[in-house]
Each structure stands twice: as structure tokens, then as C-alpha cells.
């Protein structure tokens, strides 16, 4: 399996680029944020718990999100590979992901970090909020999510550098230009 972690701060374009990667390379896509939003929409017990964290810009607890990921991963056993979007977001999640993939005879091939300056992230998220109506795309929650990103999620950069899986991508410019960089990196993973 070709497993790609698409990484970056909120608003860095992970979802947009995931769709292009899916089409180009025939990979499946797991977005933990989308899974949680669907649970909230369906008013499940899990959705009710998740909403309490999402609306405050906080992360859902590791144990809960790792369980969810494990279930979703079981449904992808025949996939050519998976794009992990929004997971892992903490070091324990990265460790759990490695364990889950190893147990299934595979591993993360590469971690792609979409780098975008903070001002642009905020502008993008505010613009998206007007269209998406997402409860967490308002200025107050955006600031909290960025704080959480810096304190809990950014340490994964060092983690994946140590694993030799880290690749940096300039996340500004046209969607096509950004995808071109991603395409070149994934193509080399396929041949290695
Ligand atoms: P996203 O759609 O990836 O921006 O995620 C939206 C929100 O869902 C986040 O701000 C978190 O509250 C929650 N969430 C999504 N993925 C995770 C994760 N891997 N760990 C913890 N919380 C998550």
C-alpha cells in the first residue's frame, strides 16, 4: 500500500490536494475531520462528544480518534493506498498509526507538509467559513485551532524528519502548482 500523510495547519489546503491525489494515484482518502462532521450531522453519540471539542477548537481525545481511525482503516483493506488527512495530529496518534499500519503489513511512505504563512491561513479559513458554514471557521475558533496546531501538531514535523519520511511543500501559489510538487514526490515514492 502507498500511504501518504498530508499535513499542515488548518487552511493549508490538505482537503483540496487530497482530492487531486486521490484522482491521480487512485488512493483512498481518510479525513478524520470529515468523519467527525458526518457523526455530528447524524446526531450520533460520538458526534455529540466530538462537537464539544470541535466547537472549542480543541482536539478530540487521542484514544477516541485512534479507535475511529482503526475502524475506518479496516474498511480500506483492499485499497491501493490511503491519504491520511488531518490524522495524525499528535505524537501518540503518529505512534498508533505506525502500529496499525505495521500490523496490516504496511507503513507511512511519506509525510507531505503544506507550508503556508499564518496570515494567509486565517484569510483562507474566514473565506471558507462564509461558504461552508463550518462551526469552527470563525476568527475566535481559528485562533484556538492555530494555537493547538503549534503546540500539539507541529511537533510531528520533527517526528517524521527523524523517520526520514518528511517532505516540505510550498503551499501557496495555484492549486495546480502545489499539486505538481506533490505529484513529483509521490511518483518517486511509487518507484522506490
Ligand atoms: P479538520 O477537518 O481536519 O480541520 O478537523 C476539524 C476538527 O476535528 C479539529 O479541529 C478537531 O477538533 C477534530 N479533529 C479532526 N481530526 C482530528 C484528530 N486527528 N485528532 C483530534 N481531533 C481531530
Coordinates of N, CA, C and O and ligand atoms in Angstrom, one line a residue:
X1 N 0.8 -1.2 0.0 CA 0.0 0.0 0.0 C 0.9 1.2 0.0 O 1.9 1.3 0.6
X2 N 0.4 2.3 -0.7 CA 1.1 3.5 -0.7 C 0.3 4.5 0.2 O -0.7 5.0 -0.1
X3 N 0.9 4.7 1.4 CA 0.2 5.5 2.4 C 0.9 6.9 2.5 O 2.1 7.0 2.8
X4 N 0.0 7.9 2.4 CA 0.6 9.3 2.4 C -0.1 10.1 3.5 O -1.3 10.1 3.6
X5 N 0.7 10.7 4.3 CA 0.1 11.6 5.3 C 0.2 13.0 4.8 O 1.3 13.5 4.4
X6 N -1.0 13.7 4.6 CA -1.0 15.1 4.1 C -1.1 15.9 5.4 O -2.1 15.8 6.1
X7 N -0.2 16.8 5.5 CA 0.0 17.5 6.8 C 0.0 19.0 6.6 O 0.4 19.5 5.5
X8 N -0.4 19.8 7.6 CA -0.3 21.2 7.5 C -1.3 21.8 8.5 O -2.2 21.2 9.1
X9 N -1.1 23.1 8.8 CA -2.0 23.8 9.7 C -3.4 23.9 9.1 O -3.6 23.7 7.9
X10 N -4.4 24.2 9.9 CA -5.8 24.4 9.4 C -5.7 25.4 8.2 O -5.1 26.5 8.4
X11 N -6.4 25.1 7.1 CA -6.4 26.1 6.0 C -5.2 26.0 5.0 O -5.1 26.7 4.1
X12 N -4.4 24.9 5.2 CA -3.2 24.8 4.4 C -3.5 24.2 3.0 O -2.6 24.1 2.2
X13 N -4.7 23.6 2.9 CA -5.1 23.1 1.6 C -5.1 21.5 1.6 O -5.0 20.9 0.5
X14 N -5.1 20.9 2.7 CA -5.0 19.4 2.8 C -6.1 18.7 2.0 O -5.9 17.8 1.3
X15 N -7.3 19.2 2.2 CA -8.5 18.6 1.6 C -8.5 18.8 0.1 O -8.7 17.8 -0.6
X16 N -8.2 20.0 -0.4 CA -8.1 20.2 -1.8 C -7.1 19.4 -2.5 O -7.4 18.7 -3.5
X17 N -5.9 19.3 -1.9 CA -4.8 18.5 -2.5 C -5.1 17.0 -2.4 O -4.8 16.2 -3.3
X18 N -5.8 16.6 -1.3 CA -6.1 15.2 -1.2 C -7.0 14.7 -2.3 O -6.8 13.6 -2.9
X19 N -8.0 15.5 -2.7 CA -8.9 15.2 -3.8 C -8.1 14.9 -5.1 O -8.4 14.0 -5.9
X20 N -7.1 15.8 -5.4 CA -6.3 15.7 -6.6 C -5.4 14.4 -6.5 O -5.3 13.7 -7.5
X21 N -4.9 14.1 -5.3 CA -4.0 12.9 -5.2 C -4.8 11.7 -5.4 O -4.4 10.7 -6.1
X22 N -6.0 11.7 -4.8 CA -7.0 10.5 -5.0 C -7.2 10.2 -6.5 O -7.0 9.1 -6.9
X23 N -7.5 11.3 -7.2 CA -7.8 11.1 -8.7 C -6.5 10.6 -9.4 O -6.6 9.7 -10.2
X24 N -5.4 11.2 -9.1 CA -4.2 11.0 -9.9 C -3.6 9.6 -9.6 O -3.2 8.9 -10.5
X25 N -3.6 9.2 -8.3 CA -2.9 8.0 -7.9 C -3.9 6.8 -7.5 O -3.4 5.7 -7.1
X26 N -5.2 7.1 -7.5 CA -6.2 6.0 -7.2 C -6.1 5.6 -5.8 O -6.3 4.4 -5.4
X27 N -5.8 6.6 -4.9 CA -5.7 6.2 -3.4 C -7.0 6.5 -2.8 O -7.8 7.4 -3.2
X28 N -7.3 5.9 -1.6 CA -8.5 6.2 -0.8 C -8.1 7.4 0.1 O -6.9 7.7 0.3
X29 N -9.1 8.0 0.6 CA -8.9 9.2 1.4 C -9.6 9.1 2.8 O -10.8 8.7 2.8
X30 N -8.8 9.3 3.9 CA -9.5 9.3 5.2 C -9.2 10.7 5.8 O -8.1 11.1 6.0
X31 N -10.3 11.4 6.0 CA -10.3 12.7 6.7 C -11.0 12.6 8.0 O -12.2 12.4 8.0
X32 N -10.2 12.6 9.1 CA -10.9 12.4 10.4 C -11.9 13.5 10.7 O -12.9 13.3 11.3
X33 N -11.5 14.8 10.2 CA -12.5 15.9 10.4 C -13.8 15.6 9.7 O -14.9 15.8 10.3
X34 N -13.7 15.1 8.5 CA -15.0 14.7 7.8 C -15.8 13.6 8.5 O -17.0 13.7 8.5
X35 N -15.0 12.6 9.0 CA -15.7 11.5 9.7 C -16.5 12.1 10.9 O -17.7 11.8 11.1
X36 N -15.8 13.0 11.6 CA -16.5 13.6 12.8 C -17.6 14.5 12.4 O -18.7 14.4 13.1
X37 N -17.5 15.3 11.4 CA -18.6 16.1 11.0 C -19.8 15.3 10.5 O -21.0 15.7 10.8
X38 N -19.5 14.2 9.9 CA -20.7 13.3 9.5 C -21.4 12.7 10.7 O -22.6 12.6 10.8
X39 N -20.6 12.4 11.8 CA -21.2 11.9 13.0 C -22.1 13.0 13.7 O -23.1 12.7 14.2
X40 N -21.6 14.2 13.6 CA -22.3 15.3 14.2 C -23.6 15.5 13.4 O -24.7 15.7 14.0
X41 N -23.5 15.5 12.1 CA -24.7 15.7 11.3 C -25.8 14.6 11.6 O -27.0 14.9 11.6
X42 N -25.3 13.4 11.8 CA -26.2 12.3 12.0 C -26.6 12.2 13.5 O -27.3 11.2 13.9
X43 N -26.2 13.2 14.3 CA -26.5 13.3 15.7 C -26.3 12.0 16.5 O -27.1 11.6 17.3
X44 N -25.1 11.3 16.2 CA -24.8 10.1 16.9 C -24.2 10.5 18.3 O -23.8 11.7 18.5
X45 N -24.0 9.5 19.2 CA -23.4 9.8 20.5 C -22.0 10.3 20.3 O -21.5 11.3 20.9
X46 N -21.2 9.7 19.3 CA -19.9 10.1 19.0 C -19.9 11.5 18.5 O -19.0 12.4 19.0
X47 N -20.8 11.9 17.7 CA -21.0 13.2 17.2 C -21.2 14.2 18.3 O -20.6 15.3 18.2
X48 N -22.0 13.9 19.2 CA -22.2 14.8 20.4 C -21.0 15.1 21.1 O -20.7 16.2 21.5
X49 N -20.2 14.0 21.4 CA -18.9 14.2 22.1 C -18.0 15.0 21.3 O -17.4 16.0 21.8
X50 N -17.8 14.7 20.0 CA -16.9 15.4 19.1 C -17.2 16.9 19.0 O -16.3 17.7 19.1
X51 N -18.5 17.2 18.9 CA -18.9 18.6 18.7 C -18.4 19.5 19.9 O -18.0 20.6 19.7
X52 N -18.4 18.9 21.1 CA -17.9 19.7 22.2 C -16.5 20.1 22.1 O -16.1 21.2 22.6
X53 N -15.7 19.3 21.4 CA -14.3 19.7 21.2 C -14.1 20.6 20.0 O -13.4 21.6 20.0
X54 N -14.7 20.2 18.9 CA -14.6 20.9 17.6 C -15.0 22.3 17.8 O -14.3 23.2 17.3
X55 N -16.1 22.6 18.4 CA -16.6 24.0 18.5 C -15.7 24.8 19.4 O -15.7 26.1 19.3
X56 N -14.9 24.2 20.2 CA -13.9 25.0 21.0 C -12.6 25.0 20.4 O -11.6 25.6 21.0
X57 N -12.4 24.5 19.2 CA -11.1 24.5 18.5 C -10.1 23.5 19.1 O -8.9 23.5 18.8
X58 N -10.6 22.6 20.0 CA -9.7 21.6 20.6 C -9.7 20.3 19.9 O -10.6 20.0 19.1
X59 N -8.7 19.5 20.2 CA -8.6 18.2 19.5 C -9.5 17.2 20.3 O -9.6 17.2 21.5
X60 N -10.1 16.3 19.6 CA -10.8 15.2 20.2 C -9.8 14.3 20.8 O -8.6 14.1 20.3
X61 N -10.0 13.7 22.0 CA -9.0 12.9 22.7 C -8.4 11.8 21.8 O -9.1 11.2 21.0
X62 N -7.1 11.5 22.0 CA -6.4 10.6 21.2 C -7.1 9.2 21.2 O -7.2 8.6 20.1
X63 N -7.5 8.7 22.4 CA -8.0 7.3 22.4 C -9.2 7.2 21.5 O -9.4 6.2 20.8
X64 N -10.1 8.2 21.5 CA -11.3 8.2 20.7 C -11.0 8.2 19.2 O -11.5 7.4 18.4
X65 N -10.1 9.1 18.8 CA -9.9 9.3 17.4 C -9.1 8.1 16.9 O -9.2 7.7 15.7
X66 N -8.2 7.5 17.7 CA -7.4 6.4 17.2 C -8.4 5.2 17.0 O -8.2 4.5 16.0
X67 N -9.4 5.0 17.9 CA -10.4 3.9 17.7 C -11.1 4.2 16.4 O -11.4 3.2 15.6
X68 N -11.5 5.4 16.1 CA -12.3 5.7 14.9 C -11.4 5.4 13.7 O -11.8 4.7 12.7
X69 N -10.2 5.8 13.7 CA -9.3 5.6 12.6 C -9.1 4.1 12.3 O -9.1 3.7 11.2
X70 N -8.9 3.4 13.4 CA -8.7 1.9 13.3 C -9.9 1.3 12.5 O -9.7 0.5 11.6
X71 N -11.1 1.7 12.9 CA -12.3 1.1 12.3 C -12.4 1.5 10.8 O -12.6 0.7 9.9
X72 N -12.1 2.8 10.5 CA -12.1 3.2 9.1 C -11.1 2.5 8.3 O -11.3 2.1 7.2
X73 N -9.9 2.3 8.9 CA -8.8 1.6 8.2 C -9.2 0.2 7.8 O -8.8 -0.3 6.8
X74 N -9.9 -0.5 8.7 CA -10.4 -1.8 8.5 C -11.2 -1.9 7.2 O -11.3 -2.9 6.5
X75 N -11.9 -0.8 6.9 CA -12.8 -0.8 5.7 C -12.0 -0.5 4.5 O -12.6 -0.5 3.4
X76 N -10.7 -0.3 4.6 CA -9.9 0.1 3.4 C -8.9 -1.0 3.1 O -7.9 -0.7 2.5
X77 N -9.2 -2.2 3.5 CA -8.1 -3.3 3.3 C -7.7 -3.5 1.9 O -6.6 -3.9 1.6
X78 N -8.7 -3.3 1.0 CA -8.4 -3.6 -0.4 C -7.9 -2.3 -1.2 O -7.7 -2.4 -2.4
X79 N -7.6 -1.3 -0.4 CA -7.2 0.0 -1.1 C -5.8 -0.1 -1.6 O -5.0 -0.8 -1.0
X80 N -5.5 0.6 -2.7 CA -4.1 0.7 -3.2 C -3.2 1.4 -2.3 O -2.0 1.2 -2.3
X81 N -3.9 2.3 -1.6 CA -3.1 3.1 -0.6 C -4.1 4.1 0.0 O -5.2 4.2 -0.5
X82 N -3.7 4.8 1.0 CA -4.6 5.7 1.7 C -3.9 7.1 1.9 O -2.7 7.2 2.3
X83 N -4.7 8.2 1.7 CA -4.2 9.5 2.1 C -4.8 9.8 3.5 O -6.0 9.8 3.6
X84 N -3.9 10.1 4.4 CA -4.4 10.4 5.8 C -4.4 12.0 5.9 O -3.4 12.6 5.8
X85 N -5.6 12.5 6.0 CA -5.8 14.0 6.0 C -6.4 14.4 7.4 O -7.5 14.0 7.8
X86 N -5.5 15.1 8.2 CA -6.0 15.5 9.5 C -5.7 14.5 10.6 O -6.1 14.7 11.7
X87 N -5.0 13.5 10.2 CA -4.5 12.4 11.2 C -3.2 12.0 10.7 O -3.0 11.7 9.5
X88 N -2.2 11.8 11.5 CA -2.2 12.1 12.9 C -2.0 13.6 13.2 O -1.5 14.4 12.4
X89 N -2.5 14.0 14.4 CA -2.4 15.4 14.9 C -1.6 15.5 16.2 O -1.4 16.6 16.7
X90 N -1.2 14.4 16.7 CA -0.3 14.4 18.0 C 0.7 13.2 17.8 O 0.5 12.3 17.0
X91 N 1.7 13.3 18.7 CA 2.7 12.2 18.6 C 2.1 10.8 18.9 O 2.3 9.9 18.2
X92 N 1.2 10.7 20.0 CA 0.6 9.4 20.2 C -0.2 8.9 19.0 O -0.2 7.7 18.7
X93 N -0.8 9.8 18.3 CA -1.6 9.4 17.1 C -0.6 8.9 16.0 O -0.9 7.9 15.3
X94 N 0.5 9.5 15.9 CA 1.5 9.1 14.9 C 2.0 7.7 15.3 O 2.2 6.8 14.4
X95 N 2.3 7.5 16.6 CA 2.8 6.2 17.0 C 1.7 5.1 16.8 O 2.0 4.0 16.3
X96 N 0.4 5.5 17.1 CA -0.7 4.5 16.9 C -0.8 4.2 15.4 O -1.1 3.0 15.0
X97 N -0.7 5.2 14.5 CA -0.8 5.0 13.1 C 0.2 4.0 12.6 O -0.1 3.1 11.9
X98 N 1.5 4.2 13.0 CA 2.5 3.3 12.6 C 2.2 1.9 13.0 O 2.4 0.9 12.2
X99 N 1.8 1.7 14.3 CA 1.5 0.4 14.8 C 0.3 -0.3 14.0 O 0.4 -1.4 13.5
X100 N -0.7 0.5 13.7 CA -1.9 0.0 13.0 C -1.5 -0.4 11.6 O -1.9 -1.5 11.1
X101 N -0.6 0.4 10.9 CA -0.2 0.1 9.6 C 0.7 -1.1 9.6 O 0.6 -2.0 8.7
X102 N 1.7 -1.2 10.5 CA 2.6 -2.3 10.6 C 1.8 -3.6 10.8 O 2.2 -4.6 10.2
X103 N 0.8 -3.6 11.7 CA 0.0 -4.8 11.9 C -0.7 -5.2 10.6 O -1.0 -6.4 10.5
X104 N -0.9 -4.3 9.7 CA -1.5 -4.6 8.4 C -0.5 -4.8 7.3 O -0.8 -4.8 6.1
X105 N 0.8 -4.9 7.7 CA 1.9 -5.2 6.8 C 2.3 -4.0 5.9 O 2.8 -4.2 4.8
X106 N 2.0 -2.8 6.4 CA 2.4 -1.7 5.6 C 2.9 -0.5 6.5 O 3.1 -0.7 7.7
X107 N 3.1 0.7 6.0 CA 3.7 1.8 6.8 C 3.4 3.1 6.0 O 2.9 3.1 4.9
X108 N 3.7 4.2 6.7 CA 3.6 5.5 6.0 C 4.7 5.6 5.0 O 5.9 5.3 5.4
X109 N 4.4 6.0 3.8 CA 5.5 6.1 2.8 C 6.1 7.5 2.9 O 7.3 7.7 2.8
X110 N 5.3 8.5 3.1 CA 5.8 9.9 3.1 C 4.8 10.8 3.8 O 3.6 10.6 3.9
X111 N 5.4 11.9 4.4 CA 4.6 12.9 5.1 C 4.8 14.2 4.3 O 6.0 14.7 4.3
X112 N 3.8 14.8 3.8 CA 3.9 16.0 3.0 C 3.4 17.2 3.8 O 2.2 17.2 4.1
X113 N 4.3 18.1 4.1 CA 3.9 19.3 4.9 C 3.6 20.5 4.0 O 4.5 21.0 3.4
X114 N 2.3 20.9 4.0 CA 2.0 22.1 3.2 C 2.2 23.3 4.0 O 1.6 23.6 5.0
X115 N 3.2 24.1 3.6 CA 3.6 25.3 4.3 C 3.0 26.6 3.8 O 3.2 26.9 2.7
X116 N 2.2 27.2 4.7 CA 1.5 28.4 4.4 C 1.6 29.4 5.5 O 1.5 29.0 6.7
X117 N 1.9 30.7 5.2 CA 2.0 31.7 6.3 C 0.7 31.9 7.1 O -0.4 31.8 6.5
X118 N 0.9 32.2 8.3 CA -0.3 32.4 9.2 C -1.4 33.3 8.7 O -2.6 33.0 8.8
X119 N -1.0 34.5 8.2 CA -2.0 35.5 7.7 C -2.8 34.9 6.6 O -4.0 35.1 6.6
X120 N -2.2 34.2 5.7 CA -2.9 33.5 4.6 C -3.9 32.4 5.1 O -5.0 32.3 4.6
X121 N -3.4 31.7 6.1 CA -4.3 30.6 6.7 C -5.6 31.2 7.2 O -6.6 30.7 6.9
X122 N -5.4 32.3 8.0 CA -6.6 33.0 8.6 C -7.5 33.5 7.5 O -8.7 33.3 7.5
X123 N -6.9 34.2 6.5 CA -7.8 34.7 5.4 C -8.5 33.5 4.7 O -9.7 33.6 4.4
X124 N -7.8 32.4 4.4 CA -8.5 31.3 3.7 C -9.6 30.7 4.6 O -10.7 30.4 4.0
X125 N -9.3 30.5 5.9 CA -10.3 29.9 6.7 C -11.6 30.8 6.9 O -12.7 30.3 6.9
X126 N -11.4 32.1 7.0 CA -12.5 33.0 7.1 C -13.3 33.0 5.8 O -14.6 33.0 5.8
X127 N -12.6 32.9 4.7 CA -13.3 32.9 3.4 C -14.1 31.6 3.3 O -15.3 31.5 2.9
X128 N -13.5 30.5 3.7 CA -14.1 29.1 3.6 C -15.4 29.1 4.5 O -16.4 28.6 4.2
X129 N -15.2 29.8 5.7 CA -16.3 29.8 6.7 C -17.6 30.4 6.1 O -18.7 29.9 6.4
X130 N -17.4 31.4 5.2 CA -18.6 32.1 4.6 C -19.4 31.1 3.7 O -20.6 31.1 3.6
X131 N -18.6 30.2 3.1 CA -19.2 29.2 2.2 C -19.7 28.0 2.8 O -20.8 27.4 2.6
X132 N -18.8 27.4 3.7 CA -19.1 26.1 4.3 C -20.0 26.1 5.5 O -20.6 25.1 5.8
X133 N -20.1 27.3 6.2 CA -20.9 27.3 7.4 C -20.3 26.4 8.5 O -21.0 26.1 9.4
X134 N -19.0 26.0 8.4 CA -18.4 25.2 9.4 C -18.4 25.9 10.7 O -18.0 27.1 10.8
X135 N -18.8 25.3 11.8 CA -18.9 25.9 13.1 C -17.6 26.4 13.6 O -17.5 27.3 14.5
X136 N -16.5 25.8 13.1 CA -15.1 26.2 13.7 C -14.4 27.2 12.8 O -13.2 27.5 13.1
X137 N -15.0 27.6 11.7 CA -14.3 28.6 10.8 C -14.7 30.0 11.1 O -15.1 30.8 10.3
X138 N -14.6 30.4 12.4 CA -14.8 31.8 12.8 C -13.5 32.3 13.5 O -12.7 31.4 13.9
X139 N -13.3 33.6 13.5 CA -12.0 34.1 13.9 C -11.5 33.6 15.3 O -10.4 33.1 15.4
X140 N -12.4 33.5 16.2 CA -12.0 33.1 17.6 C -11.6 31.6 17.6 O -10.5 31.3 18.1
X141 N -12.4 30.8 16.9 CA -12.0 29.4 16.9 C -10.8 29.1 16.0 O -10.0 28.2 16.3
X142 N -10.7 29.9 15.0 CA -9.5 29.7 14.1 C -8.2 29.9 14.9 O -7.2 29.2 14.8
X143 N -8.2 31.0 15.8 CA -7.0 31.3 16.6 C -6.7 30.2 17.5 O -5.6 29.8 17.7
X144 N -7.8 29.6 18.1 CA -7.6 28.5 19.0 C -7.0 27.3 18.3 O -6.1 26.6 18.7
X145 N -7.5 27.0 17.1 CA -7.1 25.9 16.3 C -5.6 26.0 15.9 O -4.8 25.1 15.9
X146 N -5.2 27.3 15.6 CA -3.8 27.5 15.2 C -2.9 27.3 16.4 O -1.8 26.8 16.3
X147 N -3.4 27.8 17.6 CA -2.6 27.5 18.8 C -2.4 26.0 19.1 O -1.3 25.6 19.4
X148 N -3.5 25.3 18.9 CA -3.4 23.8 19.1 C -2.5 23.2 18.1 O -1.7 22.3 18.4
X149 N -2.6 23.7 16.9 CA -1.6 23.2 15.8 C -0.2 23.4 16.2 O 0.6 22.4 16.2
X150 N 0.2 24.6 16.7 CA 1.6 24.9 17.1 C 2.0 24.0 18.3 O 3.1 23.5 18.3
X151 N 1.1 23.9 19.3 CA 1.6 23.2 20.5 C 1.5 21.7 20.4 O 2.4 21.0 20.8
X152 N 0.5 21.1 19.7 CA 0.3 19.7 19.7 C 0.6 19.0 18.4 O 1.0 17.8 18.4
X153 N 0.4 19.7 17.3 CA 0.6 19.0 16.0 C 1.9 19.3 15.3 O 2.5 18.3 14.8
X154 N 2.4 20.5 15.4 CA 3.7 20.8 14.7 C 4.8 19.9 15.2 O 5.7 19.6 14.3
X155 N 4.9 19.5 16.4 CA 6.0 18.5 16.8 C 6.1 17.3 15.9 O 7.1 16.6 15.9
X156 N 5.0 17.0 15.1 CA 5.1 15.8 14.2 C 6.1 16.1 13.1 O 6.6 15.1 12.5
X157 N 6.4 17.3 12.9 CA 7.4 17.6 11.8 C 8.7 17.0 12.2 O 9.3 16.2 11.4
X158 N 9.2 17.2 13.4 CA 10.4 16.6 13.9 C 10.3 15.1 13.9 O 11.2 14.3 13.4
X159 N 9.2 14.6 14.3 CA 8.9 13.1 14.4 C 9.1 12.5 13.0 O 9.9 11.5 12.9
X160 N 8.5 13.0 12.0 CA 8.6 12.4 10.7 C 10.0 12.7 10.0 O 10.4 11.9 9.2
X161 N 10.6 13.8 10.4 CA 12.0 14.0 9.9 C 12.9 12.9 10.4 O 13.7 12.4 9.7
X162 N 12.7 12.6 11.7 CA 13.5 11.5 12.3 C 13.3 10.2 11.7 O 14.2 9.3 11.6
X163 N 12.1 10.0 11.2 CA 11.7 8.7 10.5 C 12.2 8.8 9.0 O 12.0 7.8 8.3
X164 N 12.7 9.9 8.6 CA 13.2 10.0 7.2 C 12.0 10.1 6.2 O 12.2 9.8 5.0
X165 N 10.8 10.5 6.7 CA 9.6 10.5 5.8 C 9.1 11.9 5.5 O 8.1 12.1 4.8
X166 N 9.8 12.9 6.0 CA 9.3 14.3 5.9 C 9.6 14.9 4.6 O 10.8 14.9 4.1
X167 N 8.6 15.6 3.9 CA 8.9 16.4 2.7 C 8.1 17.7 2.9 O 6.9 17.7 3.2
X168 N 8.8 18.8 2.6 CA 8.1 20.1 2.7 C 7.6 20.5 1.3 O 8.3 20.4 0.3
X169 N 6.4 21.1 1.3 CA 5.8 21.6 0.1 C 5.4 23.1 0.3 O 4.8 23.4 1.3
X170 N 5.7 24.0 -0.7 CA 5.3 25.3 -0.6 C 3.8 25.4 -0.9 O 3.4 25.0 -2.0
X171 N 3.0 25.7 0.1 CA 1.6 25.6 0.0 C 0.9 26.8 -0.5 O -0.4 26.9 -0.4
X172 N 1.6 27.7 -1.1 CA 1.0 28.9 -1.7 C 1.3 28.9 -3.2 O 2.2 28.3 -3.7
X173 N 0.4 29.7 -4.0 CA 0.5 29.7 -5.4 C -0.8 29.0 -5.9 O -1.7 28.8 -5.1
X174 N -0.8 28.6 -7.2 CA -2.0 28.0 -7.7 C -2.1 26.6 -7.2 O -1.1 25.9 -6.8
X175 N -3.4 26.1 -7.2 CA -3.6 24.7 -6.7 C -2.8 23.7 -7.6 O -2.3 22.8 -7.1
X176 N -2.8 24.1 -8.9 CA -2.1 23.2 -9.9 C -0.6 23.2 -9.6 O 0.1 22.1 -9.6
X177 N 0.0 24.3 -9.3 CA 1.4 24.4 -9.0 C 1.8 23.6 -7.7 O 2.8 22.8 -7.7
X178 N 0.9 23.7 -6.7 CA 1.2 23.0 -5.5 C 1.1 21.5 -5.7 O 1.9 20.7 -5.3
X179 N 0.0 21.1 -6.5 CA -0.2 19.7 -6.8 C 1.0 19.1 -7.6 O 1.4 17.9 -7.4
X180 N 1.6 19.9 -8.5 CA 2.7 19.5 -9.3 C 3.9 19.0 -8.4 O 4.5 17.9 -8.6
X181 N 4.1 19.8 -7.4 CA 5.2 19.4 -6.4 C 4.9 18.1 -5.7 O 5.7 17.2 -5.6
X182 N 3.6 17.9 -5.3 CA 3.2 16.7 -4.6 C 3.3 15.5 -5.5 O 3.7 14.4 -5.1
X183 N 2.8 15.7 -6.8 CA 2.8 14.6 -7.8 C 4.2 14.1 -7.9 O 4.4 12.9 -8.0
X184 N 5.2 15.0 -8.1 CA 6.6 14.5 -8.3 C 7.1 13.7 -7.1 O 7.8 12.7 -7.3
X185 N 6.7 14.2 -5.9 CA 7.2 13.4 -4.7 C 6.6 12.0 -4.6 O 7.2 11.0 -4.4
X186 N 5.2 12.0 -4.8 CA 4.6 10.7 -4.7 C 5.0 9.7 -5.8 O 5.2 8.5 -5.6
X187 N 5.3 10.3 -7.0 CA 5.8 9.4 -8.1 C 7.1 8.8 -7.7 O 7.3 7.6 -8.0
X188 N 8.0 9.5 -7.0 CA 9.2 8.9 -6.6 C 9.0 7.8 -5.5 O 9.7 6.8 -5.4
X189 N 8.0 8.0 -4.6 CA 7.7 7.0 -3.6 C 7.2 5.7 -4.3 O 7.5 4.6 -3.8
X190 N 6.5 5.9 -5.4 CA 5.9 4.7 -6.1 C 7.0 3.8 -6.6 O 6.9 2.6 -6.7
X191 N 8.1 4.5 -7.1 CA 9.2 3.7 -7.7 C 10.2 3.2 -6.7 O 11.0 2.3 -7.0
X192 N 10.2 3.7 -5.5 CA 11.2 3.3 -4.5 C 10.8 2.1 -3.7 O 9.6 1.8 -3.7
Ligands
LIG1 P1 -10.3 19.2 10.2 O1 -11.5 19.0 9.3 O2 -9.1 18.3 9.9 O3 -9.8 20.7 10.2 O4 -10.7 18.9 11.7 C1 -11.7 19.6 12.3 C2 -11.7 19.4 13.8 O5 -12.0 18.0 14.1 C3 -10.4 19.6 14.5 O6 -10.2 21.0 14.9 C4 -10.5 18.7 15.8 O7 -11.4 19.3 16.7 C5 -11.2 17.5 15.2 N1 -10.2 16.5 14.7 C6 -10.0 16.1 13.3 N2 -9.0 15.2 13.2 C7 -8.6 15.1 14.5 C8 -7.5 14.3 15.0 N3 -6.7 13.5 14.3 N4 -7.3 14.4 16.4 C9 -8.1 15.1 17.2 N5 -9.1 15.9 16.7 C10 -9.3 15.9 15.4

